[in-house]
Short mmCIF file of C-alpha atoms and ligand atoms in Angstrom, two decimals:
data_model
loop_
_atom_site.label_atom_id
_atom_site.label_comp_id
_atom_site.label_asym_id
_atom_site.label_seq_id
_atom_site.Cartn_x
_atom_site.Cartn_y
_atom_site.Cartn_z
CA UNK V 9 2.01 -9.77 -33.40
CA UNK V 10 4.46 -12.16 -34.24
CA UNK V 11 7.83 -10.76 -35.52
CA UNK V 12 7.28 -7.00 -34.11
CA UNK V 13 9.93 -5.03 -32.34
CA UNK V 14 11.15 -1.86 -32.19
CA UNK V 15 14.29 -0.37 -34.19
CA UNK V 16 15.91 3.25 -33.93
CA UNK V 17 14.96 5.76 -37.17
CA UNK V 18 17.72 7.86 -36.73
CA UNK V 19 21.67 6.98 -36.94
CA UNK V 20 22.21 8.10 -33.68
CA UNK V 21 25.19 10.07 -33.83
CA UNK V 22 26.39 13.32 -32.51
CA UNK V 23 27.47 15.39 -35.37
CA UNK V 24 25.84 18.52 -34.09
CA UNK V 25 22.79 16.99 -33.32
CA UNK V 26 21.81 16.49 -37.07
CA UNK V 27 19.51 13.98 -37.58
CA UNK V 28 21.24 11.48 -40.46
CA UNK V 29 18.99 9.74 -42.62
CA UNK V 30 19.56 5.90 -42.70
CA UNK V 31 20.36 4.74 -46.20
CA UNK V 32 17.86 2.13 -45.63
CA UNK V 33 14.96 4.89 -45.28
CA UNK V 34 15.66 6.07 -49.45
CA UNK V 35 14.55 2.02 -50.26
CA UNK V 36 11.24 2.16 -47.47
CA UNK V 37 10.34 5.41 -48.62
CA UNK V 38 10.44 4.08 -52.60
CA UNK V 39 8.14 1.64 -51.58
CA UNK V 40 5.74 3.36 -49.65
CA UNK V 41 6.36 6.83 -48.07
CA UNK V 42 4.17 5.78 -44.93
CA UNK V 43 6.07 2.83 -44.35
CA UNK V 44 8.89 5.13 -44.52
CA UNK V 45 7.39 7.25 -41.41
CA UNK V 46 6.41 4.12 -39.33
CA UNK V 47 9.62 2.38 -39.10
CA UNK V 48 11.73 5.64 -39.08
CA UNK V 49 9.76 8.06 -37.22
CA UNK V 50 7.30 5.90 -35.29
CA UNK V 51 9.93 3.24 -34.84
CA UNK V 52 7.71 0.60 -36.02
CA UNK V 53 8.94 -2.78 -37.66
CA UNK V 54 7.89 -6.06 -38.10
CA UNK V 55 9.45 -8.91 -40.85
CA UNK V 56 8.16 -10.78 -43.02
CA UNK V 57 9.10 -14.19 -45.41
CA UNK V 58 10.56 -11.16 -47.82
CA UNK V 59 12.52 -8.89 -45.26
CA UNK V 60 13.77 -12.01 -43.41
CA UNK V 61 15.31 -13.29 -46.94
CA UNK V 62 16.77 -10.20 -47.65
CA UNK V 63 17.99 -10.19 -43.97
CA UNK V 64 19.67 -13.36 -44.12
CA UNK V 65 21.69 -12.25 -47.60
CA UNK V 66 23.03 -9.02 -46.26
CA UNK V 67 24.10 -11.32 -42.88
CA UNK V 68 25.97 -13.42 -45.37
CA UNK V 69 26.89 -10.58 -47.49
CA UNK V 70 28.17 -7.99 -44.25
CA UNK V 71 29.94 -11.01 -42.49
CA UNK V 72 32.92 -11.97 -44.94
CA UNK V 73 36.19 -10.77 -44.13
CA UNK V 74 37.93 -8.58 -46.50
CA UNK V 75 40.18 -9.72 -48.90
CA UNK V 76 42.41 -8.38 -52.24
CA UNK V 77 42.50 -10.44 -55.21
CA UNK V 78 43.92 -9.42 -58.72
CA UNK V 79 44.25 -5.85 -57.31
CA UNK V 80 40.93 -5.25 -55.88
CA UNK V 81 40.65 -4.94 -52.03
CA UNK V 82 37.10 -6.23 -50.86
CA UNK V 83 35.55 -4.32 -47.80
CA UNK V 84 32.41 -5.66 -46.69
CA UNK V 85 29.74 -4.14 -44.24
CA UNK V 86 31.63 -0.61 -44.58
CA UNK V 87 29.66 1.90 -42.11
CA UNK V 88 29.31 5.54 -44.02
CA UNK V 89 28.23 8.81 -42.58
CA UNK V 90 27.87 11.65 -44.85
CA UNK V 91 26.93 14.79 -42.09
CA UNK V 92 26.57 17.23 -45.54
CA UNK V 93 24.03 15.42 -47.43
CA UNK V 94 22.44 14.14 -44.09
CA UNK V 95 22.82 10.22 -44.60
CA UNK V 96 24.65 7.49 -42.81
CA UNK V 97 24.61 3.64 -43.24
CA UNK V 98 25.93 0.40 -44.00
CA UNK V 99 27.30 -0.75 -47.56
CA UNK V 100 27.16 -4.39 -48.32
CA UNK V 101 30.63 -4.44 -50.66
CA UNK V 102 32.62 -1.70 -51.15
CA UNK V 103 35.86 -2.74 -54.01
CA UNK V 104 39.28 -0.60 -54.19
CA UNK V 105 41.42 -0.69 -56.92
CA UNK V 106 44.62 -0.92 -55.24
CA UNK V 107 46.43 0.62 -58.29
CA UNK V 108 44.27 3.41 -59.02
CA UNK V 109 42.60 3.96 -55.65
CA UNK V 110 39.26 4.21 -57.08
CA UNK V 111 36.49 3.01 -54.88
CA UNK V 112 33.16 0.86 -56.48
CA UNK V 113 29.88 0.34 -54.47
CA UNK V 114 28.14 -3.01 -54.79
CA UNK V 115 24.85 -3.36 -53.61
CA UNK V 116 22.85 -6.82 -53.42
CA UNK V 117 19.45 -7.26 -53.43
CA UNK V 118 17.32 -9.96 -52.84
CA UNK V 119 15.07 -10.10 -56.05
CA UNK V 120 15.69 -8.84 -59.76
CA UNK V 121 16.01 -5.87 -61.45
CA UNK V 122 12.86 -3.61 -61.12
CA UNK V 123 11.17 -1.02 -63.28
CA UNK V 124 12.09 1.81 -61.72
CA UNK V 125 15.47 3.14 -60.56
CA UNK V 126 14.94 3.21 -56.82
CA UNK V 127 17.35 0.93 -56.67
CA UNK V 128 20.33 3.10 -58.58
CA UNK V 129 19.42 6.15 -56.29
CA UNK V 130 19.85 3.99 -53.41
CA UNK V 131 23.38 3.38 -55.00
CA UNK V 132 24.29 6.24 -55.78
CA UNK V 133 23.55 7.84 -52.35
CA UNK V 134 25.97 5.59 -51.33
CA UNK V 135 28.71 6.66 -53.87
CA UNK V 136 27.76 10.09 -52.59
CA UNK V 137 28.28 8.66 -48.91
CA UNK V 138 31.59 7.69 -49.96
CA UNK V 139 32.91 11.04 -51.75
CA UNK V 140 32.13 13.16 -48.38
CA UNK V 141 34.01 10.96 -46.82
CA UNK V 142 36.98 10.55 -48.99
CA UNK V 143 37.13 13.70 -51.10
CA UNK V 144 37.39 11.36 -54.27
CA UNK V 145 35.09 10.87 -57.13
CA UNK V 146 33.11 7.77 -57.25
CA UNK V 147 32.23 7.26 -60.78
CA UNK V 148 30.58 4.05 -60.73
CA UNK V 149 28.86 0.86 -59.01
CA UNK V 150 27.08 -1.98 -59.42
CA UNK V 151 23.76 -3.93 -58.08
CA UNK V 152 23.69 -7.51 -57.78
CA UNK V 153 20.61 -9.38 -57.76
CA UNK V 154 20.24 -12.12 -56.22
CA UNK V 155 17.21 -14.13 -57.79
CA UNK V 156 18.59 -13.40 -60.72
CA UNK V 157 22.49 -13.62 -60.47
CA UNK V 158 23.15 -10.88 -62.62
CA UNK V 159 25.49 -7.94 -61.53
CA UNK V 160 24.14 -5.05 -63.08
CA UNK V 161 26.45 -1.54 -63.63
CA UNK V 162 25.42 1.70 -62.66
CA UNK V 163 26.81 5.07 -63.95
CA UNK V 164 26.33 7.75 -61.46
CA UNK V 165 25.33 10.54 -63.96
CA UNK V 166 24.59 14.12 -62.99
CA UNK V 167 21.18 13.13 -63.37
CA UNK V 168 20.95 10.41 -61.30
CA UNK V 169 22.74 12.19 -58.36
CA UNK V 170 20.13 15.37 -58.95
CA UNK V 171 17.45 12.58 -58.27
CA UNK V 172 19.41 11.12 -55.39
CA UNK V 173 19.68 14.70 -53.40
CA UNK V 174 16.36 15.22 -54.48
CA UNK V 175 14.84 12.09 -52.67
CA UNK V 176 17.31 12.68 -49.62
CA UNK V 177 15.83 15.65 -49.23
CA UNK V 178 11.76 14.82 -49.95
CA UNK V 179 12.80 11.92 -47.45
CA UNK V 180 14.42 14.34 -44.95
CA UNK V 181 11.22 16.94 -45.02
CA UNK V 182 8.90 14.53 -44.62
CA UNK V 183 10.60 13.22 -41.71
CA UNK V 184 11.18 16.34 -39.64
CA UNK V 185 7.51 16.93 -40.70
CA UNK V 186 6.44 14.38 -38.17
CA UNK V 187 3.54 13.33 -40.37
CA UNK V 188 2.88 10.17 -41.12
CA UNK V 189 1.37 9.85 -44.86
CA UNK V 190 -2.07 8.00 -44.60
CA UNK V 191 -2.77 5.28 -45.56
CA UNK V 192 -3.59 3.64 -49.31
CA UNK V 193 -4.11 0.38 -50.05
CA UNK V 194 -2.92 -1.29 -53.05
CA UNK V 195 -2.18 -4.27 -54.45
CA UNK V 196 1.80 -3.75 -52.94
CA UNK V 197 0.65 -3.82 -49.22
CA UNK V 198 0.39 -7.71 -49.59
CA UNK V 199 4.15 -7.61 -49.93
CA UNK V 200 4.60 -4.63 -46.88
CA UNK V 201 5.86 -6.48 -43.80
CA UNK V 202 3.69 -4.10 -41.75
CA UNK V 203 0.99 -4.78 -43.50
CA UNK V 204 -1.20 -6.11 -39.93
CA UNK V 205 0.14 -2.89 -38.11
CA UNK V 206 -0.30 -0.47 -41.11
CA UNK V 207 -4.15 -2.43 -41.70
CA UNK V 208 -4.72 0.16 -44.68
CA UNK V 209 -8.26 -1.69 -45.53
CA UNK V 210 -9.50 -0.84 -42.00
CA UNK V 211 -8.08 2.80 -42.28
CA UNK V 212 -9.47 3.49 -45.98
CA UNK V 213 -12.38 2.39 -44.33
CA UNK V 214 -12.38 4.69 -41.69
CA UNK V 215 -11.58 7.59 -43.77
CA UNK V 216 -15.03 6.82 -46.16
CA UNK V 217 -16.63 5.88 -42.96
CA UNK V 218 -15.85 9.44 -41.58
CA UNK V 219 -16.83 11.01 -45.03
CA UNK V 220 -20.64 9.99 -44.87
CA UNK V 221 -20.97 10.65 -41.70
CA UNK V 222 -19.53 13.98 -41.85
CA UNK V 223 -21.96 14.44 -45.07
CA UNK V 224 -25.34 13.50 -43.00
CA UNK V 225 -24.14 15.49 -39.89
CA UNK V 226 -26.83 18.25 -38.33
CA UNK V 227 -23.93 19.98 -37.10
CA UNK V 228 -21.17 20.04 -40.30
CA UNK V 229 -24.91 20.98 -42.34
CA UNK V 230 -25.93 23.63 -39.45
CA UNK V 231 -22.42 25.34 -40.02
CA UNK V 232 -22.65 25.42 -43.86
CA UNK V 233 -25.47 27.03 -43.88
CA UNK V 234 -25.21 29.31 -41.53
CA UNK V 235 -22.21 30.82 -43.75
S1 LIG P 3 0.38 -1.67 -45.66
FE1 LIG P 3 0.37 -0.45 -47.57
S2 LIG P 3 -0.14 1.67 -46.93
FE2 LIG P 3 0.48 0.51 -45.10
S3 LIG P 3 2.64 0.93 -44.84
FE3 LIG P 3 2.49 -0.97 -46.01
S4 LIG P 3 2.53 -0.38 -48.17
FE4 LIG P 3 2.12 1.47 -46.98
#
């Protein structure tokens, strides 16, 4: 299959053997929590026209050198490891006020703004990323979109860092579960870059395939009865 190789789930580090959840596994788990288990449990991966695009940006995003202008100090591709929470990863733009010290998050992303605020939490457990580390309050970010051009501010309310923990830690569970969720197709899969590994038709399939048989089967109807 063209495109396939294989990529480590877990950060890899040390920190008394705790497993870290990649940033990066928040966003795969938004869009489908099996996808999530592939590429971070089964260490499955494969790119598509859409991951390849968003590759390319965060190349061009992670590779500028840092810079201070008007009092901000730009730090790009800034690795975080937060052993508390259980996260570690990569942020595309982190901006200092030199003056104040205060530190703002900017994550960009390939399309626009979506519906739902998987994006923010993925932000925000970045900001949190950034408080273990430095002890300091991280107030607020921002997510720039690149189809779209638009930098977009995010608050990170009590709320939204309730959500974040919460997701960090339905992410976690499910994968020190070992289980990967079944599949179920919808019309998103057509976007899922491992949508020819994942082949949810075939497996829905299977599953109904199973069902009937296991309706019409002497021995499943013996054992019913029998009770
Ligand atoms: S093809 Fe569909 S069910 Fe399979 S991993 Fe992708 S989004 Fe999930």
């Amino acid at each position: 299959m063209p495109g396939v190789h294989l990529i480590v789930g877990s950060s890899g580090n040390s920190m008394n053997d705790v497993r870290l959840i990649p940033l990066a596994a928040l966003q795969h788990y938004a869009f489908c929590p099996r996808q999530c288990a592939l590429i971070h449990n089964e260490q499955v991966w494969a790119d598509n026209f859409l991951t390849a695009q968003g590759n390319l940006l965060h190349e061009r995003v992670d590779s500028g050198e840092p810079e201070t202008r008007k009092g901000i100090r730009f730090e790009r591709g800034v690795q975080v490891a937060a052993p508390n929470i259980g996260i570690t990863g990569k942020l595309d733009l982190v901006e200092k006020d030199i003056s104040s010290g205060e530190l703002f998050p900017v994550e960009y992303k390939r399309g626009k703004p979506k519906v739902s605020d998987w994006d923010e939490i993925q932000l925000c457990a970045q900001a949190l990323c950034l408080e273990e580390m430095t002890g300091q309050t991280v107030a607020e970010g921002a997510l720039w979109y690149n189809q779209t051009r638009h930098r977009q501010a995010v608050s990170f309310t009590p709320e939204l860092r309730q959500r974040t923990l919460q997701v960090i830690a339905d992410v976690a569970a499910m994968l020190a579960s070992g289980v990967t969720p079944k599949a179920v197709y919808d019309k998103h899969c057509h976007a899922c870059s491992l949508f020819d590994l994942c082949n949810p038709k075939l497996l829905q399939k299977d599953n109904s395939l199973q069902y009937v048989n296991r309706l019409f089967s002497t021995e499943d109807f013996d054992e019913e009865t029998t009770e």
